[in-house]
Amino acid sequence: MGNPFADGSPAFAGEASIHTFYSEASWIEGAAIDQLRQVSQRVGVRRIAAFPDLHPGKYGPVGSAILATRLYPHLIGNDIGCGMSLFVLDIPARKLRLDKVAERLKALEGGFEGDAAARLTAAGLAPDLYPEALGTIGGGNHFCEVQGVESVADTQAFAALGLSRESTLLLVHSGSRALGSAVFDTIRDATDGLDGTHERATRYLRAHDAAVAWARLNRAVIAERAADALRTGCRLIADVPHNLIELHEGAFLHRKGAAKADIPVVPIAGSRDSASFLVRPTAAREDALFSLAHGAGRKYDRRSMTGRVGQTRSEREKLARNGSGGLVICDDRALLIEEAPAAYKNPLQVIRDLEQSGLVTTLATLKPLVTFKKSSPPDKRAEGTKRGHEKRRSRR
Ligand SMILES: Nc1nc2c(ncn2[C@@H]2O[C@H](COP(=O)(O)O)[C@@H](O)[C@H]2O)c(=O)[nH]1
Ligand SMILES: [Mn+2]
């Protein structure tokens, strides 16, 4: 894999500088580098930071932060506000029986039975803003994962967060569900981006901000539901969105699969069969556009996973477990294959590159114990989304 920007120095293509934070050892697809170049040549794009989880996306590079004087909703796509929230559960890992945890987490399959409208209102959102979807994980690679602590690199900093080797963590990856898609639908024709002063841009940004807040609340409700199912409590350690737009020095900072790094600690996901990490962003890094890798990043796209793994029954059975005895709950065979650990890059290399670039120090390495992935048949998924859109449209 060619890596023309491996030294971390800016390369210029068009007007924009591209800073990369990955080494030659990282797996970077040529198609992702092509996307970086294309974005760098777009009107108003000033600076780009690209991380070791970089991979090609539908509308642009995933694993990158892009500063532009023009607004590009397509760089973010439909899952506005998607992110990772890390919680600590009020139960030590040694007390967990994984088969029981797996059984109980199946409660996440259904909808949230609490007062969604009240939760939305309390979060400053309209009570009728997709209450039916609140607290649900969604498909794709969204997940809710119970994790143990594999090792602690900075005991003091870890303890300051109220965490120890004994802790049980819960990592929730989800976004704004059908709300984000509906917001994106309103702007889908704006493939050349928008002038930020235009009224359409203002309207999009208002709806975008609501979707970001909705996604954050969604992760919190998912965590509460998981903790309830496990008959315990939970406390937030960090909520870190990785698909969003923020204002930065009068320009638009687009993060697509790039974690916000201007917060104290950031979870970086691996896969359901590899380590995830809790890191501390080192300092305000303007060159990295105050961002970090958000995960391992895809090595193979979903479609190309079919045929690569899960060919035999025993291979499929293996996919429902991880290498260290952890469990995976996913009754959708296609999803199990599309999201197999082999679909992802090596998260250790991602962390090595971030550390070597001076962007993070690692606090702890976390290991997957039970991974819950939402799985409803594809026809139901499409139906749910369509229904959501129609409902919103009729309200407008
Ligand atoms: N700990 C786990 N990490 C996972 C799992 N499935 C995917 N992943 C990681 O999350 C990011 C999310 O990517 P996004 O672009 O869709 O936001 C991905 O890069 C993987 O590293 C899992 O089951 N457990
Ligand atoms: Mn995501």
XYZ file of C-alpha atoms and ligand atoms in Angstrom:
421
model
C 0.000 0.000 0.000
C 1.530 3.288 -1.049
C 1.758 5.936 1.622
C 3.031 9.187 0.168
C 2.463 11.238 3.312
C 4.011 8.887 5.842
C 6.303 11.389 7.530
C 3.488 13.424 9.025
C 4.584 16.549 7.174
C 2.089 18.556 5.167
C 1.687 17.662 1.535
C -0.022 20.173 -0.689
C -2.630 19.265 -3.230
C -4.720 22.157 -4.456
C -4.895 24.709 -1.683
C -5.252 22.424 1.289
C -2.490 20.947 3.429
C -2.816 17.285 4.358
C -1.221 16.146 7.601
C -1.075 12.407 8.088
C -0.576 10.666 11.404
C 0.120 7.125 10.255
C 3.334 5.257 9.541
C 4.444 2.918 6.779
C 3.408 0.042 9.047
C -0.256 1.035 8.806
C -2.584 -0.470 6.221
C -3.769 2.472 4.120
C -5.704 1.856 0.923
C -4.766 3.804 -2.175
C -8.470 4.606 -2.684
C -8.528 6.430 0.665
C -5.511 8.509 -0.323
C -7.242 9.345 -3.617
C -10.249 10.532 -1.606
C -8.011 12.702 0.570
C -6.568 14.343 -2.551
C -10.027 14.874 -4.038
C -11.290 16.506 -0.856
C -8.168 18.666 -0.618
C -9.003 20.140 -4.012
C -12.560 21.087 -3.162
C -13.579 24.725 -2.865
C -12.806 26.225 0.532
C -10.951 23.207 1.956
C -7.996 24.554 3.953
C -6.509 21.742 6.038
C -6.913 18.007 6.427
C -5.698 15.626 9.141
C -5.747 11.902 8.424
C -5.355 9.138 10.991
C -4.244 5.489 10.875
C -7.847 4.229 10.739
C -8.187 6.005 7.369
C -10.218 4.067 4.811
C -12.420 4.907 1.835
C -15.997 5.938 2.559
C -19.110 6.408 0.441
C -18.724 10.177 0.075
C -15.192 10.790 1.340
C -12.376 9.500 3.521
C -13.265 7.954 6.888
C -10.668 8.605 9.599
C -10.103 12.246 8.717
C -10.812 15.780 9.899
C -11.347 18.489 7.310
C -11.327 22.240 7.916
C -13.143 24.210 5.219
C -14.665 27.637 4.779
C -17.518 25.898 2.927
C -19.960 23.461 4.518
C -19.877 19.888 3.177
C -22.709 17.796 4.700
C -21.730 14.830 2.494
C -18.399 14.520 4.272
C -20.377 13.577 7.386
C -23.088 11.523 5.679
C -26.249 10.260 7.309
C -25.119 9.002 10.696
C -24.722 12.497 12.121
C -23.412 12.457 15.691
C -22.282 8.818 15.649
C -19.742 8.221 18.375
C -18.442 6.117 21.238
C -19.495 6.453 24.863
C -17.575 4.648 27.575
C -19.242 3.868 30.892
C -18.118 2.018 34.005
C -20.569 -0.504 35.446
C -21.076 -0.838 39.212
C -19.989 -4.466 39.180
C -16.432 -5.846 39.176
C -15.486 -7.962 36.170
C -14.661 -10.994 38.322
C -18.339 -11.235 39.345
C -19.605 -11.496 35.776
C -20.859 -14.757 34.327
C -20.532 -14.136 30.616
C -23.313 -16.498 29.525
C -25.695 -14.737 31.906
C -24.529 -11.298 30.736
C -25.106 -12.365 27.123
C -28.581 -13.658 27.922
C -29.558 -10.498 29.781
C -28.205 -8.116 27.135
C -30.724 -9.569 24.681
C -33.161 -7.177 26.373
C -31.590 -4.518 24.122
C -33.319 -6.121 21.107
C -36.624 -4.475 21.892
C -37.401 -0.774 22.200
C -36.930 1.529 25.183
C -39.887 1.200 27.527
C -39.135 4.354 29.506
C -40.487 7.838 28.837
C -38.599 8.752 25.651
C -40.429 12.051 25.224
C -39.421 13.156 28.736
C -35.795 12.184 28.110
C -35.762 14.141 24.853
C -37.262 17.198 26.539
C -34.753 17.010 29.388
C -31.972 16.989 26.786
C -33.392 20.154 25.192
C -34.834 18.286 22.199
C -38.389 18.162 20.829
C -40.366 15.356 22.510
C -41.531 14.044 19.112
C -38.032 13.767 17.663
C -37.940 10.035 16.870
C -38.900 8.905 20.384
C -39.546 5.382 19.043
C -35.879 4.946 18.071
C -34.344 6.353 21.255
C -32.239 3.816 23.145
C -31.778 1.485 20.166
C -28.377 0.578 18.743
C -29.112 0.178 15.020
C -27.408 -2.070 12.497
C -24.032 -2.065 10.773
C -21.084 -1.953 13.100
C -22.943 -0.295 15.948
C -22.608 -2.239 19.175
C -22.805 -2.275 22.945
C -19.862 -4.120 24.460
C -19.091 -5.200 28.009
C -15.325 -4.951 28.492
C -12.769 -5.937 31.088
C -9.426 -4.273 31.777
C -6.534 -6.103 30.148
C -3.762 -3.807 31.352
C -3.297 -0.366 32.845
C -0.464 1.809 31.547
C -1.098 4.848 33.749
C -2.475 3.675 37.085
C -2.751 7.162 38.550
C -4.695 8.646 35.656
C -6.876 5.523 35.472
C -7.610 5.720 39.214
C -8.429 9.421 38.902
C -11.311 8.340 36.657
C -12.493 5.987 39.403
C -11.256 2.946 37.466
C -9.082 -0.020 38.385
C -7.978 -3.404 37.020
C -11.208 -4.794 38.500
C -13.552 -2.460 36.612
C -16.156 -3.508 34.084
C -16.577 -1.049 31.225
C -19.376 -0.647 28.719
C -18.537 0.765 25.294
C -21.538 1.981 23.284
C -21.176 2.808 19.584
C -24.282 4.287 18.009
C -25.565 7.395 16.307
C -28.678 9.325 15.382
C -30.534 6.440 13.675
C -33.321 7.518 11.294
C -33.110 11.138 12.481
C -29.621 11.573 10.979
C -30.801 10.072 7.673
C -33.802 12.388 7.577
C -31.576 15.431 8.199
C -29.175 14.272 5.485
C -32.100 13.748 3.080
C -32.890 17.457 3.267
C -29.437 18.296 1.900
C -28.627 15.276 -0.266
C -28.626 17.356 -3.477
C -25.940 19.744 -2.125
C -23.041 17.617 -3.376
C -20.919 20.724 -4.021
C -21.325 21.873 -0.452
C -22.994 25.026 0.797
C -22.006 28.581 1.439
C -22.035 28.811 5.236
C -23.939 32.093 5.198
C -26.775 30.598 3.177
C -30.067 30.023 4.998
C -30.027 26.362 3.922
C -26.699 25.908 5.678
C -28.062 27.497 8.846
C -31.098 25.210 8.766
C -28.925 22.147 8.178
C -26.573 23.073 11.017
C -29.481 23.520 13.428
C -30.864 20.081 12.510
C -27.323 18.611 12.586
C -26.765 19.915 16.138
C -30.063 18.354 17.253
C -28.968 15.024 15.696
C -25.620 15.218 17.534
C -27.452 15.813 20.844
C -29.940 13.030 20.035
C -27.102 10.581 19.308
C -25.399 11.419 22.625
C -28.667 10.861 24.491
C -29.216 7.649 22.548
C -25.885 6.248 23.758
C -26.727 7.216 27.340
C -30.130 5.507 27.176
C -28.590 2.376 25.606
C -26.070 2.236 28.475
C -28.815 2.644 31.084
C -30.835 -0.117 29.431
C -27.798 -2.412 29.401
C -27.003 -1.627 33.047
C -30.654 -2.252 34.028
C -30.615 -5.563 32.186
C -27.477 -6.516 34.116
C -29.115 -5.336 37.386
C -26.437 -2.770 38.048
C -25.720 0.935 37.618
C -23.417 2.828 35.275
C -21.437 6.060 35.180
C -20.215 7.942 32.116
C -16.434 8.120 31.615
C -16.385 9.768 28.180
C -18.759 10.564 25.355
C -16.900 11.118 22.100
C -18.677 11.804 18.805
C -16.759 11.082 15.594
C -19.165 12.181 12.803
C -19.943 15.860 13.151
C -19.265 19.431 12.110
C -18.099 22.144 14.519
C -17.189 25.769 14.021
C -13.468 26.426 14.349
C -12.009 29.898 13.831
C -14.832 30.893 11.522
C -14.520 27.736 9.397
C -16.268 24.360 9.467
C -14.382 21.502 11.083
C -15.774 18.282 9.593
C -14.907 15.076 11.437
C -15.697 11.840 9.611
C -14.677 8.816 11.643
C -12.379 11.110 13.621
C -12.817 11.357 17.380
C -13.001 14.746 19.042
C -9.704 15.105 20.909
C -10.371 18.330 22.817
C -11.693 16.323 25.776
C -9.839 14.637 28.677
C -10.038 10.946 27.683
C -11.063 9.135 24.514
C -11.980 5.465 23.948
C -10.616 4.060 20.680
C -12.409 0.903 19.575
C -10.656 -2.147 18.137
C -13.009 -4.944 17.148
C -15.110 -7.552 18.946
C -12.032 -9.810 19.007
C -9.246 -7.389 19.771
C -8.324 -4.760 22.299
C -9.875 -1.314 22.542
C -7.986 1.515 24.260
C -8.589 4.395 26.606
C -6.219 7.226 25.713
C -5.476 10.748 26.840
C -5.041 13.261 24.016
C -1.690 14.900 24.793
C -2.319 18.561 24.093
C -4.234 20.899 21.855
C -2.892 19.781 18.482
C -3.860 22.234 15.807
C -2.063 20.113 13.158
C -4.338 17.168 14.005
C -7.353 19.514 13.945
C -8.068 18.545 17.581
C -8.981 15.056 16.425
C -7.884 11.424 16.686
C -8.507 8.030 15.111
C -11.912 6.726 16.181
C -11.206 3.008 15.863
C -9.156 0.454 14.008
C -10.840 1.375 10.731
C -11.972 -1.016 8.044
C -9.504 -3.123 6.133
C -12.154 -4.772 3.952
C -15.534 -3.324 3.036
C -18.724 -5.147 4.006
C -19.396 -6.725 0.629
C -15.928 -8.181 0.276
C -16.224 -9.911 3.661
C -18.723 -12.380 2.195
C -16.663 -15.308 1.026
C -13.682 -14.255 3.122
C -14.940 -15.683 6.432
C -17.838 -17.795 7.714
C -17.797 -20.310 4.865
C -18.348 -23.378 7.028
C -20.624 -24.026 9.976
C -17.713 -24.339 12.385
C -16.249 -21.049 11.133
C -19.619 -19.389 11.682
C -19.833 -20.819 15.178
C -16.386 -19.382 15.865
C -17.619 -15.936 14.831
C -20.027 -15.964 17.767
C -17.084 -16.128 20.208
C -13.912 -14.183 20.492
C -10.459 -15.666 20.844
C -10.346 -15.143 24.596
C -13.669 -16.796 25.441
C -15.845 -13.685 25.092
C -19.292 -13.897 23.514
C -20.958 -12.157 20.598
C -24.722 -11.749 20.428
C -25.835 -11.407 16.827
C -28.485 -13.573 15.223
C -28.014 -12.019 11.799
C -25.597 -14.265 9.933
C -24.763 -11.710 7.223
C -23.982 -9.044 9.815
C -21.806 -11.463 11.771
C -19.707 -11.978 8.633
C -19.683 -8.363 7.394
C -18.533 -7.202 10.815
C -16.102 -10.038 11.527
C -12.940 -8.937 13.336
C -10.961 -9.686 10.152
C -12.792 -6.775 8.491
C -10.775 -4.362 10.641
C -7.186 -3.192 10.778
C -4.909 -3.944 13.699
C -5.911 -1.510 16.486
C -2.490 -1.903 18.143
C -0.860 -0.358 15.092
C -3.367 2.501 15.218
C -2.410 3.219 18.829
C 1.325 2.880 18.067
C 1.008 5.468 15.285
C -0.987 7.856 17.475
C 1.576 7.520 20.269
C 4.514 7.960 17.911
C 2.870 11.066 16.459
C 2.692 12.392 20.000
C -1.093 12.668 19.836
C -1.966 10.399 22.783
C -0.743 8.575 25.830
C -2.443 5.272 26.535
C -4.116 4.863 29.917
C -5.420 1.321 29.565
C -6.095 -1.566 27.233
C -9.621 -2.995 27.350
C -10.766 -6.453 26.238
C -14.170 -7.475 24.852
C -16.177 -9.803 27.119
C -19.652 -9.704 25.582
C -20.496 -7.808 22.393
C -24.120 -7.129 21.583
C -24.918 -6.239 17.989
C -28.377 -5.241 16.904
C -29.814 -7.633 14.397
C -33.147 -7.339 12.749
C -33.906 -8.666 9.248
C -32.916 -6.217 6.473
C -36.542 -5.792 5.261
C -37.563 -4.693 8.758
C -34.596 -2.307 8.938
C -35.544 -0.613 5.658
C -39.180 -0.453 6.724
C -38.311 1.200 10.022
C -36.210 3.864 8.341
C -38.846 4.577 5.700
C -41.537 4.902 8.295
C -39.379 7.338 10.251
C -38.781 9.535 7.198
C -42.432 9.599 6.248
C -43.399 10.573 9.747
C -40.912 13.457 9.786
C -41.920 14.648 6.337
C -45.589 14.766 7.286
C -44.694 16.868 10.328
C -42.855 19.496 8.303
N -14.757 -3.043 20.477
C -15.371 -3.182 19.293
N -15.027 -2.342 18.276
C -15.658 -2.498 17.090
C -16.647 -3.465 16.867
N -17.097 -3.345 15.582
C -16.408 -2.315 15.041
N -15.544 -1.788 15.942
C -14.675 -0.618 15.822
O -15.470 0.534 15.844
C -15.089 1.436 14.794
C -16.348 2.147 14.348
O -16.298 2.564 13.037
P -17.363 3.539 12.318
O -16.595 4.115 11.171
O -18.508 2.737 11.889
O -17.778 4.574 13.273
C -14.432 0.547 13.749
O -13.425 1.238 13.046
C -13.842 -0.571 14.560
O -12.518 -0.307 14.906
C -16.994 -4.330 17.952
O -17.867 -5.210 17.835
N -16.339 -4.143 19.128
Mn -19.503 5.440 14.085
